[in-house]
Amino acid sequence: MASRLMHLYVGKLLAEKLDIKDKNRFLCGILLPDAYLSGDKADYNTHYVHLSNNHKTMDFGRFYSEYKEKILTDELYLGYYLHLVQDCAYRQFIYYALDLLKLRGNPDFLDKLYADFHSLNAYIYGKSGKFGLTVPENFEKEEINKLCPFQLEEFFAKLENDYLDTPASEHNYISPKICEEYFTRCLKSCIEEYEGIKSEKTPDAWKYCWKNQPTV
């Protein structure tokens, strides 16, 4: 998955491109699939992960079929939808554009990747500053909470720690320059998928699928 600040930065660019009215609600939706801090991922499939024929995707098409009307009218649900698109674009980028699929299962792969995330947090914070999000009013009554007991307020506290990260002099896989390339590609994918649903085109998450290699 992309990091919190990576999601938010692309979300900020999307809010500008798509002329989003309630940017706080939209960016909360952008974070929402990750906003649970307890429980088993198997119990809360907030990313709509789907496995078929030894390939995986984040099935944002199924999310769309379940929440179509809200996605088209409510920034919170549109943000959630575009988070799933972002994660698909991210997997395509690191696994295929960067050719890192072969490293899945290596003991230190995620450690090195997350070290890059911490350094990139400082880079993104330098570009955007704090996002200053607040929990939407009456969030506890939102229909989306049927999927999972989301914990936005607690998640925002974790987000504050991201602003404290410091840049590294070297990167393992994702440098700021490479991160900018990801932002460009991810933004393109999100806008394409947004324009697709606005024109009533049925979304297809499988075009972003990746090979499900077993870990070792």
PDB file of C-alpha atoms in Angstrom:
ATOM      1  CA  MET A   1       0.000   0.000   0.000  1.00  0.00           C
ATOM      2  CA  ALA A   2       1.044   3.583  -0.509  1.00  0.00           C
ATOM      3  CA  SER A   3       1.790   5.588   2.634  1.00  0.00           C
ATOM      4  CA  ARG A   4      -0.682   7.898   4.363  1.00  0.00           C
ATOM      5  CA  LEU A   5       0.992  11.041   3.078  1.00  0.00           C
ATOM      6  CA  MET A   6       1.320   9.627  -0.437  1.00  0.00           C
ATOM      7  CA  HIS A   7      -2.425   8.989  -0.442  1.00  0.00           C
ATOM      8  CA  LEU A   8      -3.145  12.448   0.900  1.00  0.00           C
ATOM      9  CA  TYR A   9      -0.878  14.255  -1.524  1.00  0.00           C
ATOM     10  CA  VAL A  10      -2.467  12.579  -4.540  1.00  0.00           C
ATOM     11  CA  GLY A  11      -5.836  13.304  -2.916  1.00  0.00           C
ATOM     12  CA  LYS A  12      -4.928  16.988  -2.652  1.00  0.00           C
ATOM     13  CA  LEU A  13      -4.014  17.096  -6.350  1.00  0.00           C
ATOM     14  CA  LEU A  14      -7.261  15.310  -7.211  1.00  0.00           C
ATOM     15  CA  ALA A  15      -9.328  17.728  -5.133  1.00  0.00           C
ATOM     16  CA  GLU A  16      -7.878  20.571  -7.190  1.00  0.00           C
ATOM     17  CA  LYS A  17      -8.291  18.830 -10.554  1.00  0.00           C
ATOM     18  CA  LEU A  18     -11.841  17.628  -9.852  1.00  0.00           C
ATOM     19  CA  ASP A  19     -12.990  20.852  -8.163  1.00  0.00           C
ATOM     20  CA  ILE A  20     -13.991  19.029  -4.973  1.00  0.00           C
ATOM     21  CA  LYS A  21     -16.170  21.258  -2.755  1.00  0.00           C
ATOM     22  CA  ASP A  22     -15.710  19.587   0.638  1.00  0.00           C
ATOM     23  CA  LYS A  23     -11.984  18.850   0.593  1.00  0.00           C
ATOM     24  CA  ASN A  24     -11.897  17.703   4.239  1.00  0.00           C
ATOM     25  CA  ARG A  25     -14.612  15.123   3.627  1.00  0.00           C
ATOM     26  CA  PHE A  26     -12.910  13.992   0.423  1.00  0.00           C
ATOM     27  CA  LEU A  27      -9.474  13.590   2.033  1.00  0.00           C
ATOM     28  CA  CYS A  28     -10.988  11.728   4.973  1.00  0.00           C
ATOM     29  CA  GLY A  29     -12.446   9.327   2.414  1.00  0.00           C
ATOM     30  CA  ILE A  30      -9.025   9.044   0.769  1.00  0.00           C
ATOM     31  CA  LEU A  31      -7.622   7.795   4.101  1.00  0.00           C
ATOM     32  CA  LEU A  32     -10.590   5.748   5.224  1.00  0.00           C
ATOM     33  CA  PRO A  33      -9.720   2.241   3.907  1.00  0.00           C
ATOM     34  CA  ASP A  34      -6.555   2.342   6.064  1.00  0.00           C
ATOM     35  CA  ALA A  35      -8.230   3.904   9.107  1.00  0.00           C
ATOM     36  CA  TYR A  36      -8.555   0.925  11.371  1.00  0.00           C
ATOM     37  CA  LEU A  37      -5.981   0.170  14.024  1.00  0.00           C
ATOM     38  CA  SER A  38      -7.242  -3.090  15.478  1.00  0.00           C
ATOM     39  CA  GLY A  39      -8.769  -6.296  14.187  1.00  0.00           C
ATOM     40  CA  ASP A  40      -7.764  -8.815  11.553  1.00  0.00           C
ATOM     41  CA  LYS A  41      -7.537  -7.753   7.896  1.00  0.00           C
ATOM     42  CA  ALA A  42      -9.402 -10.942   7.060  1.00  0.00           C
ATOM     43  CA  ASP A  43     -12.333  -9.683   9.132  1.00  0.00           C
ATOM     44  CA  TYR A  44     -12.374  -6.236   7.524  1.00  0.00           C
ATOM     45  CA  ASN A  45     -11.645  -6.369   3.805  1.00  0.00           C
ATOM     46  CA  THR A  46     -11.680  -2.578   3.568  1.00  0.00           C
ATOM     47  CA  HIS A  47      -9.576  -2.668   0.391  1.00  0.00           C
ATOM     48  CA  TYR A  48     -11.875  -5.069  -1.447  1.00  0.00           C
ATOM     49  CA  VAL A  49      -8.930  -7.383  -2.159  1.00  0.00           C
ATOM     50  CA  HIS A  50      -9.989 -10.055  -4.638  1.00  0.00           C
ATOM     51  CA  LEU A  51      -7.956 -13.076  -5.764  1.00  0.00           C
ATOM     52  CA  SER A  52      -8.711 -14.909  -9.011  1.00  0.00           C
ATOM     53  CA  ASN A  53      -6.569 -17.106 -11.253  1.00  0.00           C
ATOM     54  CA  ASN A  54      -3.467 -16.364  -9.172  1.00  0.00           C
ATOM     55  CA  HIS A  55      -3.905 -12.617  -9.638  1.00  0.00           C
ATOM     56  CA  LYS A  56      -5.051  -9.964  -7.164  1.00  0.00           C
ATOM     57  CA  THR A  57      -6.660  -6.570  -7.361  1.00  0.00           C
ATOM     58  CA  MET A  58      -8.360  -4.017  -5.131  1.00  0.00           C
ATOM     59  CA  ASP A  59     -11.826  -4.472  -6.591  1.00  0.00           C
ATOM     60  CA  PHE A  60     -12.987  -0.881  -6.726  1.00  0.00           C
ATOM     61  CA  GLY A  61     -15.571  -2.037  -9.276  1.00  0.00           C
ATOM     62  CA  ARG A  62     -17.344  -4.011  -6.563  1.00  0.00           C
ATOM     63  CA  PHE A  63     -17.130  -1.067  -4.174  1.00  0.00           C
ATOM     64  CA  TYR A  64     -18.666   1.073  -6.901  1.00  0.00           C
ATOM     65  CA  SER A  65     -21.523  -1.374  -7.432  1.00  0.00           C
ATOM     66  CA  GLU A  66     -22.311  -1.288  -3.707  1.00  0.00           C
ATOM     67  CA  TYR A  67     -22.048   2.485  -3.188  1.00  0.00           C
ATOM     68  CA  LYS A  68     -22.654   3.937  -6.655  1.00  0.00           C
ATOM     69  CA  GLU A  69     -25.110   6.661  -5.692  1.00  0.00           C
ATOM     70  CA  LYS A  70     -23.006   7.837  -2.766  1.00  0.00           C
ATOM     71  CA  ILE A  71     -19.776   7.810  -4.788  1.00  0.00           C
ATOM     72  CA  LEU A  72     -21.376  10.075  -7.371  1.00  0.00           C
ATOM     73  CA  THR A  73     -22.833  12.504  -4.824  1.00  0.00           C
ATOM     74  CA  ASP A  74     -20.719  12.399  -1.655  1.00  0.00           C
ATOM     75  CA  GLU A  75     -17.037  13.334  -1.440  1.00  0.00           C
ATOM     76  CA  LEU A  76     -16.369  10.887   1.431  1.00  0.00           C
ATOM     77  CA  TYR A  77     -17.366   7.880  -0.667  1.00  0.00           C
ATOM     78  CA  LEU A  78     -15.665   9.234  -3.790  1.00  0.00           C
ATOM     79  CA  GLY A  79     -12.476   9.588  -1.748  1.00  0.00           C
ATOM     80  CA  TYR A  80     -12.787   5.980  -0.556  1.00  0.00           C
ATOM     81  CA  TYR A  81     -13.283   4.814  -4.140  1.00  0.00           C
ATOM     82  CA  LEU A  82     -10.236   6.718  -5.360  1.00  0.00           C
ATOM     83  CA  HIS A  83      -8.116   5.334  -2.495  1.00  0.00           C
ATOM     84  CA  LEU A  84      -8.700   1.869  -3.964  1.00  0.00           C
ATOM     85  CA  VAL A  85      -7.748   3.149  -7.416  1.00  0.00           C
ATOM     86  CA  GLN A  86      -4.601   4.684  -5.901  1.00  0.00           C
ATOM     87  CA  ASP A  87      -3.623   1.368  -4.343  1.00  0.00           C
ATOM     88  CA  CYS A  88      -4.078  -0.423  -7.658  1.00  0.00           C
ATOM     89  CA  ALA A  89      -1.959   2.206  -9.414  1.00  0.00           C
ATOM     90  CA  TYR A  90       0.657   1.907  -6.650  1.00  0.00           C
ATOM     91  CA  ARG A  91       0.936  -1.872  -7.041  1.00  0.00           C
ATOM     92  CA  GLN A  92       1.272  -1.528 -10.798  1.00  0.00           C
ATOM     93  CA  PHE A  93       3.999   1.053 -10.297  1.00  0.00           C
ATOM     94  CA  ILE A  94       6.185  -0.717  -7.736  1.00  0.00           C
ATOM     95  CA  TYR A  95       5.671  -4.245  -9.060  1.00  0.00           C
ATOM     96  CA  TYR A  96       5.948  -3.566 -12.775  1.00  0.00           C
ATOM     97  CA  ALA A  97       7.307  -0.064 -13.483  1.00  0.00           C
ATOM     98  CA  LEU A  98       9.976  -0.547 -10.791  1.00  0.00           C
ATOM     99  CA  ASP A  99      10.172  -4.333 -11.337  1.00  0.00           C
ATOM    100  CA  LEU A 100       9.897  -5.138  -7.620  1.00  0.00           C
ATOM    101  CA  LEU A 101       7.401  -8.000  -7.793  1.00  0.00           C
ATOM    102  CA  LYS A 102      10.339 -10.415  -7.721  1.00  0.00           C
ATOM    103  CA  LEU A 103      11.233  -9.142  -4.236  1.00  0.00           C
ATOM    104  CA  ARG A 104       7.920 -10.049  -2.636  1.00  0.00           C
ATOM    105  CA  GLY A 105       8.605 -12.391   0.222  1.00  0.00           C
ATOM    106  CA  ASN A 106      12.185 -11.266   0.767  1.00  0.00           C
ATOM    107  CA  PRO A 107      12.593 -10.741   4.524  1.00  0.00           C
ATOM    108  CA  ASP A 108      13.884  -7.166   4.288  1.00  0.00           C
ATOM    109  CA  PHE A 109      11.802  -5.925   1.343  1.00  0.00           C
ATOM    110  CA  LEU A 110       9.039  -4.268   3.359  1.00  0.00           C
ATOM    111  CA  ASP A 111      11.475  -2.913   5.938  1.00  0.00           C
ATOM    112  CA  LYS A 112      13.454  -1.137   3.233  1.00  0.00           C
ATOM    113  CA  LEU A 113      10.296   0.060   1.503  1.00  0.00           C
ATOM    114  CA  TYR A 114       8.884   1.496   4.730  1.00  0.00           C
ATOM    115  CA  ALA A 115      12.213   3.190   5.413  1.00  0.00           C
ATOM    116  CA  ASP A 116      11.725   4.956   2.090  1.00  0.00           C
ATOM    117  CA  PHE A 117       8.203   5.917   3.169  1.00  0.00           C
ATOM    118  CA  HIS A 118       9.530   7.624   6.294  1.00  0.00           C
ATOM    119  CA  SER A 119      12.029   9.629   4.270  1.00  0.00           C
ATOM    120  CA  LEU A 120       9.365  10.505   1.693  1.00  0.00           C
ATOM    121  CA  ASN A 121       7.077  11.711   4.472  1.00  0.00           C
ATOM    122  CA  ALA A 122       9.550  14.531   5.089  1.00  0.00           C
ATOM    123  CA  TYR A 123       9.652  15.286   1.359  1.00  0.00           C
ATOM    124  CA  ILE A 124       5.849  15.384   1.019  1.00  0.00           C
ATOM    125  CA  TYR A 125       5.429  17.429   4.190  1.00  0.00           C
ATOM    126  CA  GLY A 126       7.892  19.945   2.764  1.00  0.00           C
ATOM    127  CA  LYS A 127       5.732  20.235  -0.372  1.00  0.00           C
ATOM    128  CA  SER A 128       2.281  20.320   1.203  1.00  0.00           C
ATOM    129  CA  GLY A 129       2.537  21.139   4.914  1.00  0.00           C
ATOM    130  CA  LYS A 130       0.026  19.591   7.301  1.00  0.00           C
ATOM    131  CA  PHE A 131      -3.326  18.589   5.878  1.00  0.00           C
ATOM    132  CA  GLY A 132      -5.262  19.665   8.983  1.00  0.00           C
ATOM    133  CA  LEU A 133      -8.061  17.108   8.738  1.00  0.00           C
ATOM    134  CA  THR A 134     -11.035  16.803  11.080  1.00  0.00           C
ATOM    135  CA  VAL A 135     -13.484  13.945  11.529  1.00  0.00           C
ATOM    136  CA  PRO A 136     -16.649  14.697   9.503  1.00  0.00           C
ATOM    137  CA  GLU A 137     -19.705  15.631  11.530  1.00  0.00           C
ATOM    138  CA  ASN A 138     -21.821  12.610  12.551  1.00  0.00           C
ATOM    139  CA  PHE A 139     -19.260  10.279  10.999  1.00  0.00           C
ATOM    140  CA  GLU A 140     -20.291   7.477  13.340  1.00  0.00           C
ATOM    141  CA  LYS A 141     -23.661   7.349  11.555  1.00  0.00           C
ATOM    142  CA  GLU A 142     -22.168   6.908   8.079  1.00  0.00           C
ATOM    143  CA  GLU A 143     -23.249   3.797   6.200  1.00  0.00           C
ATOM    144  CA  ILE A 144     -19.590   3.015   5.402  1.00  0.00           C
ATOM    145  CA  ASN A 145     -19.044   2.010   9.032  1.00  0.00           C
ATOM    146  CA  LYS A 146     -20.909  -1.216   8.304  1.00  0.00           C
ATOM    147  CA  LEU A 147     -17.753  -2.364   6.522  1.00  0.00           C
ATOM    148  CA  CYS A 148     -15.480  -1.838   9.500  1.00  0.00           C
ATOM    149  CA  PRO A 149     -15.321  -0.001  12.853  1.00  0.00           C
ATOM    150  CA  PHE A 150     -13.277   2.842  11.350  1.00  0.00           C
ATOM    151  CA  GLN A 151     -11.158   4.883  13.780  1.00  0.00           C
ATOM    152  CA  LEU A 152     -10.519   8.193  12.054  1.00  0.00           C
ATOM    153  CA  GLU A 153      -9.656  10.218  15.133  1.00  0.00           C
ATOM    154  CA  GLU A 154      -7.076   7.683  16.296  1.00  0.00           C
ATOM    155  CA  PHE A 155      -5.756   7.436  12.737  1.00  0.00           C
ATOM    156  CA  PHE A 156      -5.236  11.194  12.608  1.00  0.00           C
ATOM    157  CA  ALA A 157      -3.065  10.894  15.712  1.00  0.00           C
ATOM    158  CA  LYS A 158      -0.872   8.404  13.824  1.00  0.00           C
ATOM    159  CA  LEU A 159      -0.755  10.818  10.912  1.00  0.00           C
ATOM    160  CA  GLU A 160       0.775  13.500  13.134  1.00  0.00           C
ATOM    161  CA  ASN A 161       3.807  11.246  13.614  1.00  0.00           C
ATOM    162  CA  ASP A 162       4.390  11.225   9.851  1.00  0.00           C
ATOM    163  CA  TYR A 163       5.131  14.948   9.934  1.00  0.00           C
ATOM    164  CA  LEU A 164       8.044  14.274  12.297  1.00  0.00           C
ATOM    165  CA  ASP A 165       9.973  12.033   9.900  1.00  0.00           C
ATOM    166  CA  THR A 166      13.313  13.204   8.547  1.00  0.00           C
ATOM    167  CA  PRO A 167      14.764  12.791   5.034  1.00  0.00           C
ATOM    168  CA  ALA A 168      17.399  10.169   4.306  1.00  0.00           C
ATOM    169  CA  SER A 169      20.478  10.781   2.171  1.00  0.00           C
ATOM    170  CA  GLU A 170      19.914   7.509   0.291  1.00  0.00           C
ATOM    171  CA  HIS A 171      16.823   5.527  -0.709  1.00  0.00           C
ATOM    172  CA  ASN A 172      16.265   1.840  -1.263  1.00  0.00           C
ATOM    173  CA  TYR A 173      13.555   1.767  -3.928  1.00  0.00           C
ATOM    174  CA  ILE A 174      11.605   5.042  -4.017  1.00  0.00           C
ATOM    175  CA  SER A 175      13.450   8.353  -4.111  1.00  0.00           C
ATOM    176  CA  PRO A 176      11.641  11.719  -4.275  1.00  0.00           C
ATOM    177  CA  LYS A 177      12.152  11.746  -8.064  1.00  0.00           C
ATOM    178  CA  ILE A 178      10.625   8.283  -8.408  1.00  0.00           C
ATOM    179  CA  CYS A 179       7.838   9.295  -6.044  1.00  0.00           C
ATOM    180  CA  GLU A 180       6.988  12.217  -8.344  1.00  0.00           C
ATOM    181  CA  GLU A 181       6.743   9.771 -11.227  1.00  0.00           C
ATOM    182  CA  TYR A 182       4.319   7.714  -9.159  1.00  0.00           C
ATOM    183  CA  PHE A 183       2.235  10.802  -8.361  1.00  0.00           C
ATOM    184  CA  THR A 184       1.942  11.584 -12.074  1.00  0.00           C
ATOM    185  CA  ARG A 185       0.906   8.054 -12.999  1.00  0.00           C
ATOM    186  CA  CYS A 186      -1.460   7.678 -10.063  1.00  0.00           C
ATOM    187  CA  LEU A 187      -3.148  11.006 -10.730  1.00  0.00           C
ATOM    188  CA  LYS A 188      -3.690   9.993 -14.361  1.00  0.00           C
ATOM    189  CA  SER A 189      -5.255   6.664 -13.350  1.00  0.00           C
ATOM    190  CA  CYS A 190      -7.546   8.296 -10.776  1.00  0.00           C
ATOM    191  CA  ILE A 191      -8.773  10.934 -13.209  1.00  0.00           C
ATOM    192  CA  GLU A 192      -9.414   8.295 -15.873  1.00  0.00           C
ATOM    193  CA  GLU A 193     -11.437   6.183 -13.442  1.00  0.00           C
ATOM    194  CA  TYR A 194     -13.331   9.245 -12.181  1.00  0.00           C
ATOM    195  CA  GLU A 195     -14.213  10.330 -15.708  1.00  0.00           C
ATOM    196  CA  GLY A 196     -15.271   6.767 -16.447  1.00  0.00           C
ATOM    197  CA  ILE A 197     -17.850   6.587 -13.670  1.00  0.00           C
ATOM    198  CA  LYS A 198     -19.074  10.109 -14.436  1.00  0.00           C
ATOM    199  CA  SER A 199     -19.863   8.884 -17.935  1.00  0.00           C
ATOM    200  CA  GLU A 200     -21.553   5.774 -16.466  1.00  0.00           C
ATOM    201  CA  LYS A 201     -18.841   3.404 -17.607  1.00  0.00           C
ATOM    202  CA  THR A 202     -18.595   0.281 -15.463  1.00  0.00           C
ATOM    203  CA  PRO A 203     -15.180   0.308 -13.734  1.00  0.00           C
ATOM    204  CA  ASP A 204     -12.817  -2.630 -14.227  1.00  0.00           C
ATOM    205  CA  ALA A 205     -10.240  -3.065 -11.476  1.00  0.00           C
ATOM    206  CA  TRP A 206      -8.788  -6.176 -13.104  1.00  0.00           C
ATOM    207  CA  LYS A 207      -6.886  -4.151 -15.660  1.00  0.00           C
ATOM    208  CA  TYR A 208      -4.668  -3.168 -12.700  1.00  0.00           C
ATOM    209  CA  CYS A 209      -4.228  -6.701 -11.324  1.00  0.00           C
ATOM    210  CA  TRP A 210      -0.890  -8.141 -10.300  1.00  0.00           C
ATOM    211  CA  LYS A 211       0.448 -11.672 -10.035  1.00  0.00           C
ATOM    212  CA  ASN A 212      -0.094 -13.191  -6.606  1.00  0.00           C
ATOM    213  CA  GLN A 213       3.299 -14.654  -5.885  1.00  0.00           C
ATOM    214  CA  PRO A 214       3.481 -16.570  -2.592  1.00  0.00           C
ATOM    215  CA  THR A 215       5.751 -15.163   0.105  1.00  0.00           C
ATOM    216  CA  VAL A 216       8.774 -17.171   1.259  1.00  0.00           C
TER     217      VAL A 216
END
